[in-house]
Amino acid sequence: MKRIFLFFLVAMAAPSVFAQYKAVEQGSSVKFIIGNFGFDVDGSFKGLQGTIDFDPQKPESAHFDVSIDANSINTDNSLRDDHLRDESYFDVKKYPGIRIESIKVQAGAKLGSYTLLAKLTIKSTTQNILIPFNATPVPGGFQFTGTFTIKRKDFDVGGTSTISNELQVSLNIIAKK
């Protein structure tokens, strides 16, 4: 009996193992800003889902696998949104989701800051991207915030047009157990 009790004491004192969290839609946002005719156009996506394995004490073992619904694009202009859903842009009928899957996570210089090297898949193209982000504890999980820039033409989104090639993406992801 003493051995069983000792085993449980050791197990309880062992370092915490990774917790798996689910990305939740409520409170989360995926937003972008892109230039068009010299003006900034902002938009957002919904349909966030996925899992995040994260322990701030062991970021090198973290794993992110999250996606959004490409059909949910919203720029507050229904005609433009319908055009962006067409095959020359996001081709949502053939490619309904946009996915980020981690390759590597490293701690940053400041407490709570990290860098995510990930595979971003849009349509049939996957590119490696770097996302500097912050992780803040929230009740039942974490809030992950970060901003990064991508080139839309790298993902075969849109052709030659008045739209800028570079766009800024801002993530505010709430993940809970």
PDB file of C-alpha atoms in Angstrom:
ATOM      1  CA  MET A   1       0.000   0.000   0.000  1.00  0.00           C
ATOM      2  CA  LYS A   2       2.901   2.353   0.781  1.00  0.00           C
ATOM      3  CA  ARG A   3       4.313   1.748  -2.712  1.00  0.00           C
ATOM      4  CA  ILE A   4       1.029   2.671  -4.382  1.00  0.00           C
ATOM      5  CA  PHE A   5       0.794   5.816  -2.274  1.00  0.00           C
ATOM      6  CA  LEU A   6       4.421   6.701  -3.106  1.00  0.00           C
ATOM      7  CA  PHE A   7       3.735   6.125  -6.827  1.00  0.00           C
ATOM      8  CA  PHE A   8       0.807   8.565  -6.746  1.00  0.00           C
ATOM      9  CA  LEU A   9       2.882  11.152  -4.867  1.00  0.00           C
ATOM     10  CA  VAL A  10       5.637  10.945  -7.488  1.00  0.00           C
ATOM     11  CA  ALA A  11       3.110  11.089 -10.318  1.00  0.00           C
ATOM     12  CA  MET A  12       1.473  14.189  -8.817  1.00  0.00           C
ATOM     13  CA  ALA A  13       4.840  15.915  -8.372  1.00  0.00           C
ATOM     14  CA  ALA A  14       5.947  15.199 -11.953  1.00  0.00           C
ATOM     15  CA  PRO A  15       5.997  18.136 -14.363  1.00  0.00           C
ATOM     16  CA  SER A  16       2.695  18.841 -16.052  1.00  0.00           C
ATOM     17  CA  VAL A  17       2.077  17.208 -19.391  1.00  0.00           C
ATOM     18  CA  PHE A  18       0.772  19.041 -22.394  1.00  0.00           C
ATOM     19  CA  ALA A  19      -2.828  19.951 -22.385  1.00  0.00           C
ATOM     20  CA  GLN A  20      -4.801  19.811 -25.562  1.00  0.00           C
ATOM     21  CA  TYR A  21      -7.043  22.749 -26.268  1.00  0.00           C
ATOM     22  CA  LYS A  22      -9.702  23.293 -28.896  1.00  0.00           C
ATOM     23  CA  ALA A  23      -9.880  26.534 -30.812  1.00  0.00           C
ATOM     24  CA  VAL A  24     -13.229  28.153 -30.086  1.00  0.00           C
ATOM     25  CA  GLU A  25     -15.129  30.556 -32.322  1.00  0.00           C
ATOM     26  CA  GLN A  26     -16.528  32.719 -29.515  1.00  0.00           C
ATOM     27  CA  GLY A  27     -14.058  35.489 -28.736  1.00  0.00           C
ATOM     28  CA  SER A  28     -11.683  34.474 -31.561  1.00  0.00           C
ATOM     29  CA  SER A  29     -11.045  36.384 -34.766  1.00  0.00           C
ATOM     30  CA  VAL A  30      -9.111  35.944 -37.997  1.00  0.00           C
ATOM     31  CA  LYS A  31      -8.789  39.293 -39.781  1.00  0.00           C
ATOM     32  CA  PHE A  32      -6.865  40.616 -42.746  1.00  0.00           C
ATOM     33  CA  ILE A  33      -6.009  43.949 -44.364  1.00  0.00           C
ATOM     34  CA  ILE A  34      -5.082  44.330 -48.039  1.00  0.00           C
ATOM     35  CA  GLY A  35      -4.644  47.346 -50.290  1.00  0.00           C
ATOM     36  CA  ASN A  36      -7.060  47.825 -53.194  1.00  0.00           C
ATOM     37  CA  PHE A  37      -6.948  50.905 -55.456  1.00  0.00           C
ATOM     38  CA  GLY A  38      -4.750  52.570 -52.830  1.00  0.00           C
ATOM     39  CA  PHE A  39      -7.247  52.011 -50.007  1.00  0.00           C
ATOM     40  CA  ASP A  40      -7.067  49.442 -47.235  1.00  0.00           C
ATOM     41  CA  VAL A  41      -9.774  46.791 -47.345  1.00  0.00           C
ATOM     42  CA  ASP A  42     -10.272  44.742 -44.226  1.00  0.00           C
ATOM     43  CA  GLY A  43     -12.048  41.467 -43.843  1.00  0.00           C
ATOM     44  CA  SER A  44     -12.456  38.455 -41.659  1.00  0.00           C
ATOM     45  CA  PHE A  45     -13.084  34.727 -41.657  1.00  0.00           C
ATOM     46  CA  LYS A  46     -15.192  32.531 -39.382  1.00  0.00           C
ATOM     47  CA  GLY A  47     -15.498  28.783 -38.951  1.00  0.00           C
ATOM     48  CA  LEU A  48     -12.446  28.454 -36.733  1.00  0.00           C
ATOM     49  CA  GLN A  49     -11.686  24.926 -35.587  1.00  0.00           C
ATOM     50  CA  GLY A  50      -8.733  22.796 -34.603  1.00  0.00           C
ATOM     51  CA  THR A  51      -6.534  21.658 -31.775  1.00  0.00           C
ATOM     52  CA  ILE A  52      -3.603  23.194 -29.976  1.00  0.00           C
ATOM     53  CA  ASP A  53      -1.210  21.285 -27.725  1.00  0.00           C
ATOM     54  CA  PHE A  54       0.537  23.893 -25.620  1.00  0.00           C
ATOM     55  CA  ASP A  55       2.537  24.185 -22.432  1.00  0.00           C
ATOM     56  CA  PRO A  56       4.263  27.571 -22.005  1.00  0.00           C
ATOM     57  CA  GLN A  57       7.082  25.835 -20.131  1.00  0.00           C
ATOM     58  CA  LYS A  58       7.808  23.547 -23.113  1.00  0.00           C
ATOM     59  CA  PRO A  59       7.004  25.528 -26.260  1.00  0.00           C
ATOM     60  CA  GLU A  60       9.320  23.371 -28.377  1.00  0.00           C
ATOM     61  CA  SER A  61       6.848  20.494 -27.988  1.00  0.00           C
ATOM     62  CA  ALA A  62       3.753  22.535 -28.880  1.00  0.00           C
ATOM     63  CA  HIS A  63       1.584  21.649 -31.854  1.00  0.00           C
ATOM     64  CA  PHE A  64      -0.982  23.826 -33.626  1.00  0.00           C
ATOM     65  CA  ASP A  65      -3.443  22.515 -36.218  1.00  0.00           C
ATOM     66  CA  VAL A  66      -6.200  25.031 -36.911  1.00  0.00           C
ATOM     67  CA  SER A  67      -8.341  25.924 -39.893  1.00  0.00           C
ATOM     68  CA  ILE A  68     -10.978  28.413 -40.987  1.00  0.00           C
ATOM     69  CA  ASP A  69     -13.876  28.219 -43.414  1.00  0.00           C
ATOM     70  CA  ALA A  70     -12.794  30.000 -46.634  1.00  0.00           C
ATOM     71  CA  ASN A  71     -16.447  30.438 -47.624  1.00  0.00           C
ATOM     72  CA  SER A  72     -16.990  32.632 -44.555  1.00  0.00           C
ATOM     73  CA  ILE A  73     -14.929  35.514 -45.962  1.00  0.00           C
ATOM     74  CA  ASN A  74     -16.521  38.836 -45.038  1.00  0.00           C
ATOM     75  CA  THR A  75     -15.392  42.262 -46.271  1.00  0.00           C
ATOM     76  CA  ASP A  76     -18.759  43.958 -45.634  1.00  0.00           C
ATOM     77  CA  ASN A  77     -19.412  43.920 -49.390  1.00  0.00           C
ATOM     78  CA  SER A  78     -21.434  40.914 -50.562  1.00  0.00           C
ATOM     79  CA  LEU A  79     -20.530  41.387 -54.256  1.00  0.00           C
ATOM     80  CA  ARG A  80     -16.828  41.466 -53.447  1.00  0.00           C
ATOM     81  CA  ASP A  81     -17.189  38.502 -51.066  1.00  0.00           C
ATOM     82  CA  ASP A  82     -18.894  36.434 -53.777  1.00  0.00           C
ATOM     83  CA  HIS A  83     -16.082  37.355 -56.190  1.00  0.00           C
ATOM     84  CA  LEU A  84     -13.446  36.313 -53.624  1.00  0.00           C
ATOM     85  CA  ARG A  85     -15.165  32.927 -53.253  1.00  0.00           C
ATOM     86  CA  ASP A  86     -14.808  32.248 -57.016  1.00  0.00           C
ATOM     87  CA  GLU A  87     -12.112  29.994 -58.458  1.00  0.00           C
ATOM     88  CA  SER A  88      -9.779  32.854 -59.404  1.00  0.00           C
ATOM     89  CA  TYR A  89      -9.466  33.758 -55.733  1.00  0.00           C
ATOM     90  CA  PHE A  90     -10.228  31.263 -52.937  1.00  0.00           C
ATOM     91  CA  ASP A  91     -12.168  28.706 -55.042  1.00  0.00           C
ATOM     92  CA  VAL A  92     -14.179  27.715 -51.982  1.00  0.00           C
ATOM     93  CA  LYS A  93     -16.101  24.961 -53.782  1.00  0.00           C
ATOM     94  CA  LYS A  94     -12.867  23.074 -54.427  1.00  0.00           C
ATOM     95  CA  TYR A  95     -10.881  24.306 -51.377  1.00  0.00           C
ATOM     96  CA  PRO A  96     -13.279  24.971 -48.498  1.00  0.00           C
ATOM     97  CA  GLY A  97     -10.672  25.502 -45.776  1.00  0.00           C
ATOM     98  CA  ILE A  98      -7.502  27.408 -44.982  1.00  0.00           C
ATOM     99  CA  ARG A  99      -5.168  25.583 -42.603  1.00  0.00           C
ATOM    100  CA  ILE A 100      -2.190  26.372 -40.382  1.00  0.00           C
ATOM    101  CA  GLU A 101      -0.185  23.462 -38.985  1.00  0.00           C
ATOM    102  CA  SER A 102       2.881  23.980 -36.846  1.00  0.00           C
ATOM    103  CA  ILE A 103       6.350  22.780 -37.703  1.00  0.00           C
ATOM    104  CA  LYS A 104       8.180  24.317 -34.753  1.00  0.00           C
ATOM    105  CA  VAL A 105       7.501  26.660 -31.824  1.00  0.00           C
ATOM    106  CA  GLN A 106      10.192  28.638 -30.006  1.00  0.00           C
ATOM    107  CA  ALA A 107      10.068  30.871 -26.957  1.00  0.00           C
ATOM    108  CA  GLY A 108      10.647  34.563 -27.613  1.00  0.00           C
ATOM    109  CA  ALA A 109      12.733  37.077 -25.717  1.00  0.00           C
ATOM    110  CA  LYS A 110       9.816  38.308 -23.589  1.00  0.00           C
ATOM    111  CA  LEU A 111       7.742  36.212 -21.219  1.00  0.00           C
ATOM    112  CA  GLY A 112       4.670  34.934 -23.056  1.00  0.00           C
ATOM    113  CA  SER A 113       6.090  35.603 -26.530  1.00  0.00           C
ATOM    114  CA  TYR A 114       6.821  32.880 -29.064  1.00  0.00           C
ATOM    115  CA  THR A 115       7.520  32.277 -32.736  1.00  0.00           C
ATOM    116  CA  LEU A 116       5.600  29.703 -34.728  1.00  0.00           C
ATOM    117  CA  LEU A 117       7.057  28.199 -37.886  1.00  0.00           C
ATOM    118  CA  ALA A 118       4.060  26.711 -39.647  1.00  0.00           C
ATOM    119  CA  LYS A 119       2.718  25.373 -42.902  1.00  0.00           C
ATOM    120  CA  LEU A 120      -0.037  27.597 -44.283  1.00  0.00           C
ATOM    121  CA  THR A 121      -2.260  25.923 -46.869  1.00  0.00           C
ATOM    122  CA  ILE A 122      -4.502  28.013 -49.084  1.00  0.00           C
ATOM    123  CA  LYS A 123      -6.078  26.271 -52.048  1.00  0.00           C
ATOM    124  CA  SER A 124      -3.601  23.620 -53.208  1.00  0.00           C
ATOM    125  CA  THR A 125      -0.496  25.544 -52.127  1.00  0.00           C
ATOM    126  CA  THR A 126       1.388  25.096 -48.874  1.00  0.00           C
ATOM    127  CA  GLN A 127       4.074  27.572 -47.813  1.00  0.00           C
ATOM    128  CA  ASN A 128       6.137  27.880 -44.640  1.00  0.00           C
ATOM    129  CA  ILE A 129       5.418  31.050 -42.674  1.00  0.00           C
ATOM    130  CA  LEU A 130       6.662  32.625 -39.433  1.00  0.00           C
ATOM    131  CA  ILE A 131       4.113  33.922 -36.963  1.00  0.00           C
ATOM    132  CA  PRO A 132       5.330  35.832 -33.912  1.00  0.00           C
ATOM    133  CA  PHE A 133       2.668  35.421 -31.245  1.00  0.00           C
ATOM    134  CA  ASN A 134       1.807  35.925 -27.597  1.00  0.00           C
ATOM    135  CA  ALA A 135       0.118  33.370 -25.383  1.00  0.00           C
ATOM    136  CA  THR A 136      -1.917  34.682 -22.469  1.00  0.00           C
ATOM    137  CA  PRO A 137      -3.663  32.394 -19.971  1.00  0.00           C
ATOM    138  CA  VAL A 138      -7.452  32.765 -19.878  1.00  0.00           C
ATOM    139  CA  PRO A 139      -9.898  30.760 -17.775  1.00  0.00           C
ATOM    140  CA  GLY A 140      -9.810  27.199 -19.135  1.00  0.00           C
ATOM    141  CA  GLY A 141      -7.112  27.811 -21.733  1.00  0.00           C
ATOM    142  CA  PHE A 142      -5.113  30.405 -23.627  1.00  0.00           C
ATOM    143  CA  GLN A 143      -5.512  33.399 -25.891  1.00  0.00           C
ATOM    144  CA  PHE A 144      -3.051  33.381 -28.799  1.00  0.00           C
ATOM    145  CA  THR A 145      -2.505  36.679 -30.643  1.00  0.00           C
ATOM    146  CA  GLY A 146      -0.216  37.343 -33.567  1.00  0.00           C
ATOM    147  CA  THR A 147       0.174  39.165 -36.853  1.00  0.00           C
ATOM    148  CA  PHE A 148       1.984  38.120 -40.008  1.00  0.00           C
ATOM    149  CA  THR A 149       2.254  39.096 -43.672  1.00  0.00           C
ATOM    150  CA  ILE A 150       1.835  36.837 -46.693  1.00  0.00           C
ATOM    151  CA  LYS A 151       1.867  37.291 -50.461  1.00  0.00           C
ATOM    152  CA  ARG A 152      -1.436  36.241 -52.000  1.00  0.00           C
ATOM    153  CA  LYS A 153       0.159  35.348 -55.352  1.00  0.00           C
ATOM    154  CA  ASP A 154       2.311  32.724 -53.557  1.00  0.00           C
ATOM    155  CA  PHE A 155      -0.992  30.896 -52.966  1.00  0.00           C
ATOM    156  CA  ASP A 156      -2.483  31.552 -56.418  1.00  0.00           C
ATOM    157  CA  VAL A 157      -5.136  33.844 -54.943  1.00  0.00           C
ATOM    158  CA  GLY A 158      -6.271  36.413 -57.509  1.00  0.00           C
ATOM    159  CA  GLY A 159      -4.417  37.316 -60.640  1.00  0.00           C
ATOM    160  CA  THR A 160      -3.012  40.604 -61.799  1.00  0.00           C
ATOM    161  CA  SER A 161      -5.346  43.217 -60.475  1.00  0.00           C
ATOM    162  CA  THR A 162      -5.568  46.386 -58.446  1.00  0.00           C
ATOM    163  CA  ILE A 163      -5.198  44.393 -55.227  1.00  0.00           C
ATOM    164  CA  SER A 164      -1.873  44.478 -53.419  1.00  0.00           C
ATOM    165  CA  ASN A 165       0.146  41.271 -53.394  1.00  0.00           C
ATOM    166  CA  GLU A 166       0.906  41.575 -49.677  1.00  0.00           C
ATOM    167  CA  LEU A 167      -1.698  41.302 -46.980  1.00  0.00           C
ATOM    168  CA  GLN A 168      -1.520  41.402 -43.231  1.00  0.00           C
ATOM    169  CA  VAL A 169      -3.268  38.719 -41.203  1.00  0.00           C
ATOM    170  CA  SER A 170      -4.132  39.178 -37.511  1.00  0.00           C
ATOM    171  CA  LEU A 171      -5.033  36.221 -35.342  1.00  0.00           C
ATOM    172  CA  ASN A 172      -6.786  36.318 -31.994  1.00  0.00           C
ATOM    173  CA  ILE A 173      -7.432  32.683 -31.114  1.00  0.00           C
ATOM    174  CA  ILE A 174      -9.112  31.527 -27.923  1.00  0.00           C
ATOM    175  CA  ALA A 175      -8.409  27.882 -27.132  1.00  0.00           C
ATOM    176  CA  LYS A 176      -9.991  25.996 -24.239  1.00  0.00           C
ATOM    177  CA  LYS A 177     -10.001  22.474 -22.861  1.00  0.00           C
TER     178      LYS A 177
END
